[in-house]
Amino acid sequence: MRADRLVSLVLLLRQRGRLTAGTLARELEVSTRTVLRDIEALSAAGVPVYAERGRHGGFSLMPGFRTELTGLNHDEALALLAAGPVRGEQVFGLGPALSSAMRKVVDALPEPHRATASDAARRFLVEPETDLLSRPRATDEVPDAVMIEVRRAVLAGHRLRIHYTPAGRAPQWRTVDPIGLVTVRERGYLLATRSGEDRTYRLSRVTAAEELPEAAQRPDRVDLDRVWRERSARFLGDGHITVLVRVDPARRQDLLDTAVAVRAEEPGADGWPRLELTYQDARHAEWALWQLGTDAEALTPQSLRAALRDRATEMAAHYGTPP
């Protein structure tokens, strides 16, 4: 609906400042011409939108302009109600705040929509605790006190002192400059720098944290998605092994659950998909493929095929004679 689009346009300008017609068109998924028509309609309705010419130009709202644009349509409210409860307690310790916000969303709905949206949300179940095989989802537990301190330091731009336990090593106190927080598959990470070097800390391994009063050494603006992609690429290239595997479609997810990352996937002529996977090292890859028996086959590297063949030969010899 055009009314919803006009509201979204005003909210974009209010929240993000000056934006070009092209940027607005991409955000609203319409043409640039439609954006220009909408700008004219807003101006005619008394909304103070003005244009700035030049290389860094665009459209802006007059400074100080505020208006209440809190109305939600049915689908917007449904989206919030369906997505909101999804493991809210895992979202950087904001579970209680999320529950409170959801109650306010319901309360703010017009009376005719309130009951229907709430009932519709109950028809959706997103990311349950277990899958169809009754396997529990692996989740990281982070103490509330730790999460509060980490979150405060990230948002305030303050340095952070954490007691961290790296895998296979003794815990240590360290002072870091926090950049942002990332959650991936129920695991939370703190992106930071330490003495100018990039560091990524798994939140479940932080046993204590303290926000410090001094300002963190970090840029004012950050593209967290780009930073995460860059660090992921470095992590995958650091001592890891890439394996090409063909797998029975029925065991595909079991295979994916063992890998550090999936680099590529394509269908196979025999009906078994081919996956390019990353593992921590050769030993990890050998263990993962052995779990699936003949339901998966390592195609490369040859060293992994040889290791699995030798293990199978040894196992066959071990069970080839009566005990």
GROMACS .gro file of C-alpha atoms in nm:
model
  323
    1MET     CA    1   0.000   0.000   0.000
    2ARG     CA    2   0.121   0.349  -0.078
    3ALA     CA    3   0.040   0.478   0.270
    4ASP     CA    4   0.270   0.218   0.425
    5ARG     CA    5   0.544   0.313   0.178
    6LEU     CA    6   0.513   0.683   0.262
    7VAL     CA    7   0.541   0.605   0.632
    8SER     CA    8   0.847   0.389   0.564
    9LEU     CA    9   1.005   0.668   0.359
   10VAL     CA   10   0.962   0.920   0.641
   11LEU     CA   11   1.100   0.671   0.895
   12LEU     CA   12   1.406   0.605   0.677
   13LEU     CA   13   1.480   0.976   0.650
   14ARG     CA   14   1.418   1.032   1.020
   15GLN     CA   15   1.643   0.747   1.130
   16ARG     CA   16   1.924   0.768   0.875
   17GLY     CA   17   1.935   1.131   0.770
   18ARG     CA   18   2.009   1.237   0.413
   19LEU     CA   19   1.950   0.962   0.153
   20THR     CA   20   1.961   0.965  -0.226
   21ALA     CA   21   1.662   0.873  -0.438
   22GLY     CA   22   1.849   0.560  -0.551
   23THR     CA   23   1.910   0.448  -0.193
   24LEU     CA   24   1.546   0.508  -0.100
   25ALA     CA   25   1.434   0.314  -0.407
   26ARG     CA   26   1.647   0.014  -0.308
   27GLU     CA   27   1.526   0.022   0.053
   28LEU     CA   28   1.160   0.048  -0.048
   29GLU     CA   29   1.196  -0.188  -0.348
   30VAL     CA   30   1.040   0.056  -0.593
   31SER     CA   31   1.167   0.264  -0.885
   32THR     CA   32   1.344   0.597  -0.847
   33ARG     CA   33   1.052   0.762  -1.027
   34THR     CA   34   0.812   0.627  -0.763
   35VAL     CA   35   1.032   0.768  -0.487
   36LEU     CA   36   1.028   1.112  -0.649
   37ARG     CA   37   0.647   1.099  -0.673
   38ASP     CA   38   0.627   0.999  -0.306
   39ILE     CA   39   0.854   1.288  -0.208
   40GLU     CA   40   0.623   1.528  -0.391
   41ALA     CA   41   0.320   1.376  -0.214
   42LEU     CA   42   0.483   1.418   0.127
   43SER     CA   43   0.573   1.779   0.055
   44ALA     CA   44   0.217   1.851  -0.058
   45ALA     CA   45   0.091   1.697   0.270
   46GLY     CA   46   0.310   1.932   0.474
   47VAL     CA   47   0.596   1.697   0.559
   48PRO     CA   48   0.911   1.914   0.535
   49VAL     CA   49   1.124   1.707   0.295
   50TYR     CA   50   1.387   1.905   0.109
   51ALA     CA   51   1.645   1.819  -0.156
   52GLU     CA   52   2.016   1.899  -0.155
   53ARG     CA   53   2.196   1.910  -0.487
   54GLY     CA   54   2.550   1.800  -0.561
   55ARG     CA   55   2.773   1.499  -0.524
   56HIS     CA   56   2.672   1.436  -0.163
   57GLY     CA   57   2.315   1.549  -0.206
   58GLY     CA   58   1.990   1.372  -0.140
   59PHE     CA   59   1.665   1.411   0.047
   60SER     CA   60   1.635   1.507   0.414
   61LEU     CA   61   1.377   1.610   0.668
   62MET     CA   62   1.396   1.958   0.816
   63PRO     CA   63   1.602   1.951   1.141
   64GLY     CA   64   1.385   1.897   1.446
   65PHE     CA   65   1.092   1.750   1.253
   66ARG     CA   66   0.910   1.482   1.450
   67THR     CA   67   0.582   1.306   1.396
   68GLU     CA   68   0.419   1.001   1.546
   69LEU     CA   69   0.419   0.718   1.293
   70THR     CA   70   0.355   0.425   1.523
   71GLY     CA   71   0.072   0.251   1.339
   72LEU     CA   72   0.136  -0.114   1.249
   73ASN     CA   73  -0.053  -0.301   0.985
   74HIS     CA   74  -0.156  -0.663   1.041
   75ASP     CA   75   0.141  -0.827   0.867
   76GLU     CA   76   0.396  -0.600   1.038
   77ALA     CA   77   0.256  -0.688   1.380
   78LEU     CA   78   0.244  -1.057   1.285
   79ALA     CA   79   0.611  -1.046   1.179
   80LEU     CA   80   0.714  -0.902   1.515
   81LEU     CA   81   0.502  -1.143   1.717
   82ALA     CA   82   0.628  -1.447   1.524
   83ALA     CA   83   0.997  -1.354   1.525
   84GLY     CA   84   1.016  -1.194   1.867
   85PRO     CA   85   0.998  -1.503   2.093
   86VAL     CA   86   1.261  -1.698   1.893
   87ARG     CA   87   1.515  -1.779   2.163
   88GLY     CA   88   1.491  -1.423   2.284
   89GLU     CA   89   1.695  -1.500   2.593
   90GLN     CA   90   1.989  -1.577   2.365
   91VAL     CA   91   1.985  -1.238   2.193
   92PHE     CA   92   2.267  -1.077   2.391
   93GLY     CA   93   2.076  -1.105   2.718
   94LEU     CA   94   1.782  -0.898   2.592
   95GLY     CA   95   1.517  -1.167   2.644
   96PRO     CA   96   1.320  -0.983   2.917
   97ALA     CA   97   1.329  -0.657   2.721
   98LEU     CA   98   1.211  -0.840   2.411
   99SER     CA   99   0.918  -0.994   2.597
  100SER     CA  100   0.821  -0.652   2.731
  101ALA     CA  101   0.841  -0.500   2.384
  102MET     CA  102   0.619  -0.773   2.242
  103ARG     CA  103   0.354  -0.700   2.506
  104LYS     CA  104   0.364  -0.332   2.407
  105VAL     CA  105   0.329  -0.422   2.040
  106VAL     CA  106   0.015  -0.624   2.115
  107ASP     CA  107  -0.125  -0.349   2.335
  108ALA     CA  108  -0.067  -0.087   2.064
  109LEU     CA  109  -0.261  -0.279   1.799
  110PRO     CA  110  -0.611  -0.169   1.707
  111GLU     CA  111  -0.870  -0.384   1.881
  112PRO     CA  112  -0.982  -0.572   1.565
  113HIS     CA  113  -0.622  -0.677   1.488
  114ARG     CA  114  -0.510  -0.764   1.842
  115ALA     CA  115  -0.674  -1.105   1.876
  116THR     CA  116  -0.623  -1.213   1.515
  117ALA     CA  117  -0.251  -1.125   1.512
  118SER     CA  118  -0.187  -1.302   1.843
  119ASP     CA  119  -0.372  -1.613   1.727
  120ALA     CA  120  -0.192  -1.612   1.391
  121ALA     CA  121   0.148  -1.587   1.565
  122ARG     CA  122   0.066  -1.902   1.762
  123ARG     CA  123   0.037  -2.086   1.429
  124PHE     CA  124   0.410  -2.030   1.360
  125LEU     CA  125   0.693  -2.215   1.535
  126VAL     CA  126   1.038  -2.085   1.447
  127GLU     CA  127   1.354  -2.276   1.544
  128PRO     CA  128   1.220  -2.515   1.814
  129GLU     CA  129   1.443  -2.664   2.082
  130THR     CA  130   1.480  -2.997   1.897
  131ASP     CA  131   1.461  -3.118   1.538
  132LEU     CA  132   1.254  -3.410   1.401
  133LEU     CA  133   1.514  -3.657   1.532
  134SER     CA  134   1.471  -3.514   1.884
  135ARG     CA  135   1.826  -3.380   1.879
  136PRO     CA  136   1.858  -3.077   2.105
  137ARG     CA  137   1.999  -2.763   1.951
  138ALA     CA  138   2.341  -2.666   2.079
  139THR     CA  139   2.324  -2.330   2.252
  140ASP     CA  140   2.579  -2.122   2.436
  141GLU     CA  141   2.506  -2.017   2.792
  142VAL     CA  142   2.634  -1.672   2.890
  143PRO     CA  143   2.585  -1.548   3.250
  144ASP     CA  144   2.354  -1.244   3.270
  145ALA     CA  145   2.612  -1.040   3.462
  146VAL     CA  146   2.872  -1.102   3.191
  147MET     CA  147   2.634  -1.020   2.908
  148ILE     CA  148   2.521  -0.695   3.071
  149GLU     CA  149   2.878  -0.569   3.114
  150VAL     CA  150   2.979  -0.668   2.760
  151ARG     CA  151   2.669  -0.511   2.609
  152ARG     CA  152   2.717  -0.187   2.803
  153ALA     CA  153   3.078  -0.155   2.693
  154VAL     CA  154   2.991  -0.218   2.328
  155LEU     CA  155   2.710   0.039   2.323
  156ALA     CA  156   2.894   0.301   2.532
  157GLY     CA  157   3.218   0.268   2.338
  158HIS     CA  158   3.419   0.187   2.651
  159ARG     CA  159   3.708  -0.051   2.698
  160LEU     CA  160   3.625  -0.393   2.842
  161ARG     CA  161   3.813  -0.623   3.077
  162ILE     CA  162   3.722  -0.990   3.034
  163HIS     CA  163   3.825  -1.317   3.197
  164TYR     CA  164   3.849  -1.544   2.894
  165THR     CA  165   3.918  -1.918   2.855
  166PRO     CA  166   4.050  -2.007   2.508
  167ALA     CA  167   4.000  -2.365   2.388
  168GLY     CA  168   4.260  -2.590   2.550
  169ARG     CA  169   4.428  -2.310   2.741
  170ALA     CA  170   4.418  -2.156   3.088
  171PRO     CA  171   4.186  -1.856   3.147
  172GLN     CA  172   4.338  -1.509   3.151
  173TRP     CA  173   4.229  -1.151   3.212
  174ARG     CA  174   4.264  -0.926   2.910
  175THR     CA  175   4.159  -0.572   2.821
  176VAL     CA  176   4.000  -0.521   2.479
  177ASP     CA  177   3.841  -0.250   2.267
  178PRO     CA  178   3.493  -0.383   2.175
  179ILE     CA  179   3.362  -0.328   1.823
  180GLY     CA  180   3.034  -0.519   1.816
  181LEU     CA  181   2.838  -0.833   1.897
  182VAL     CA  182   2.742  -1.111   1.654
  183THR     CA  183   2.516  -1.412   1.706
  184VAL     CA  184   2.540  -1.708   1.466
  185ARG     CA  185   2.350  -2.036   1.511
  186GLU     CA  186   2.285  -1.972   1.879
  187ARG     CA  187   2.648  -1.879   1.945
  188GLY     CA  188   2.745  -1.527   2.045
  189TYR     CA  189   3.074  -1.357   1.963
  190LEU     CA  190   3.241  -1.035   2.071
  191LEU     CA  191   3.435  -0.864   1.793
  192ALA     CA  192   3.712  -0.650   1.938
  193THR     CA  193   4.072  -0.539   1.904
  194ARG     CA  194   4.349  -0.593   2.154
  195SER     CA  195   4.665  -0.384   2.130
  196GLY     CA  196   4.551  -0.291   1.779
  197GLU     CA  197   4.512  -0.655   1.664
  198ASP     CA  198   4.177  -0.805   1.558
  199ARG     CA  199   4.030  -1.046   1.811
  200THR     CA  200   3.710  -1.253   1.815
  201TYR     CA  201   3.590  -1.393   2.148
  202ARG     CA  202   3.321  -1.654   2.198
  203LEU     CA  203   3.089  -1.517   2.465
  204SER     CA  204   3.032  -1.853   2.635
  205ARG     CA  205   3.404  -1.860   2.720
  206VAL     CA  206   3.389  -1.525   2.900
  207THR     CA  207   3.351  -1.607   3.270
  208ALA     CA  208   3.365  -1.248   3.400
  209ALA     CA  209   3.356  -0.901   3.247
  210GLU     CA  210   3.401  -0.542   3.361
  211GLU     CA  211   3.320  -0.226   3.168
  212LEU     CA  212   3.603   0.025   3.210
  213PRO     CA  213   3.558   0.405   3.215
  214GLU     CA  214   3.809   0.489   2.939
  215ALA     CA  215   3.697   0.518   2.579
  216ALA     CA  216   3.761   0.227   2.343
  217GLN     CA  217   3.997   0.278   2.052
  218ARG     CA  218   3.764   0.207   1.763
  219PRO     CA  219   3.617   0.383   1.456
  220ASP     CA  220   3.301   0.586   1.500
  221ARG     CA  221   3.125   0.388   1.227
  222VAL     CA  222   3.153   0.018   1.151
  223ASP     CA  223   3.013  -0.220   0.889
  224LEU     CA  224   2.975  -0.517   1.121
  225ASP     CA  225   2.864  -0.749   0.841
  226ARG     CA  226   3.181  -0.674   0.642
  227VAL     CA  227   3.403  -0.714   0.951
  228TRP     CA  228   3.244  -1.052   1.027
  229ARG     CA  229   3.292  -1.174   0.668
  230GLU     CA  230   3.659  -1.072   0.671
  231ARG     CA  231   3.727  -1.242   1.002
  232SER     CA  232   3.540  -1.554   0.894
  233ALA     CA  233   3.752  -1.573   0.579
  234ARG     CA  234   4.073  -1.542   0.780
  235PHE     CA  235   3.953  -1.805   1.026
  236LEU     CA  236   3.869  -2.053   0.751
  237GLY     CA  237   4.208  -2.004   0.588
  238ASP     CA  238   4.407  -2.052   0.908
  239GLY     CA  239   4.522  -2.416   0.917
  240HIS     CA  240   4.188  -2.558   0.803
  241ILE     CA  241   4.134  -2.826   0.539
  242THR     CA  242   3.887  -2.817   0.250
  243VAL     CA  243   3.716  -3.145   0.154
  244LEU     CA  244   3.494  -3.237  -0.142
  245VAL     CA  245   3.230  -3.491  -0.038
  246ARG     CA  246   2.940  -3.672  -0.206
  247VAL     CA  247   2.668  -3.765   0.040
  248ASP     CA  248   2.340  -3.953   0.058
  249PRO     CA  249   2.068  -3.681   0.060
  250ALA     CA  250   1.917  -3.842   0.371
  251ARG     CA  251   2.244  -3.779   0.560
  252ARG     CA  252   2.322  -3.435   0.420
  253GLN     CA  253   2.230  -3.248   0.738
  254ASP     CA  254   2.429  -3.492   0.952
  255LEU     CA  255   2.732  -3.412   0.738
  256LEU     CA  256   2.673  -3.037   0.758
  257ASP     CA  257   2.652  -3.056   1.136
  258THR     CA  258   3.013  -3.180   1.152
  259ALA     CA  259   3.169  -2.910   0.930
  260VAL     CA  260   3.315  -2.575   1.026
  261ALA     CA  261   3.177  -2.416   0.709
  262VAL     CA  262   3.012  -2.496   0.375
  263ARG     CA  263   3.195  -2.336   0.084
  264ALA     CA  264   2.989  -2.469  -0.208
  265GLU     CA  265   2.722  -2.724  -0.300
  266GLU     CA  266   2.601  -2.864  -0.631
  267PRO     CA  267   2.378  -3.154  -0.736
  268GLY     CA  268   2.536  -3.482  -0.847
  269ALA     CA  269   2.439  -3.688  -1.152
  270ASP     CA  270   2.380  -3.987  -0.924
  271GLY     CA  271   2.140  -3.795  -0.700
  272TRP     CA  272   2.398  -3.745  -0.426
  273PRO     CA  273   2.491  -3.377  -0.381
  274ARG     CA  274   2.856  -3.268  -0.387
  275LEU     CA  275   2.961  -3.040  -0.102
  276GLU     CA  276   3.281  -2.847  -0.051
  277LEU     CA  277   3.333  -2.833   0.325
  278THR     CA  278   3.586  -2.686   0.564
  279TYR     CA  279   3.713  -2.879   0.868
  280GLN     CA  280   3.949  -2.777   1.145
  281ASP     CA  281   4.220  -3.017   1.027
  282ALA     CA  282   4.271  -3.357   0.862
  283ARG     CA  283   4.194  -3.543   1.184
  284HIS     CA  284   3.862  -3.360   1.221
  285ALA     CA  285   3.768  -3.438   0.858
  286GLU     CA  286   3.856  -3.806   0.899
  287TRP     CA  287   3.645  -3.832   1.215
  288ALA     CA  288   3.347  -3.659   1.049
  289LEU     CA  289   3.345  -3.880   0.737
  290TRP     CA  290   3.395  -4.197   0.943
  291GLN     CA  291   3.073  -4.122   1.136
  292LEU     CA  292   2.868  -4.153   0.816
  293GLY     CA  293   3.016  -4.480   0.694
  294THR     CA  294   2.918  -4.554   0.334
  295ASP     CA  295   2.653  -4.280   0.333
  296ALA     CA  296   2.926  -4.029   0.240
  297GLU     CA  297   3.242  -4.042   0.032
  298ALA     CA  298   3.538  -3.806   0.042
  299LEU     CA  299   3.640  -3.727  -0.316
  300THR     CA  300   3.933  -3.502  -0.231
  301PRO     CA  301   4.194  -3.467  -0.094
  302GLN     CA  302   4.352  -3.802  -0.173
  303SER     CA  303   4.525  -3.808   0.166
  304LEU     CA  304   4.185  -3.815   0.339
  305ARG     CA  305   4.064  -4.102   0.117
  306ALA     CA  306   4.380  -4.295   0.202
  307ALA     CA  307   4.334  -4.234   0.576
  308LEU     CA  308   3.972  -4.356   0.565
  309ARG     CA  309   4.072  -4.663   0.358
  310ASP     CA  310   4.348  -4.753   0.605
  311ARG     CA  311   4.110  -4.714   0.898
  312ALA     CA  312   3.848  -4.934   0.728
  313THR     CA  313   4.110  -5.199   0.647
  314GLU     CA  314   4.227  -5.202   1.006
  315MET     CA  315   3.870  -5.230   1.133
  316ALA     CA  316   3.790  -5.512   0.890
  317ALA     CA  317   4.102  -5.704   1.002
  318HIS     CA  318   4.009  -5.650   1.366
  319TYR     CA  319   3.663  -5.802   1.320
  320GLY     CA  320   3.758  -6.053   1.052
  321THR     CA  321   3.828  -6.333   1.299
  322PRO     CA  322   3.621  -6.466   1.590
  323PRO     CA  323   3.712  -6.319   1.933
   0.00000   0.00000   0.00000
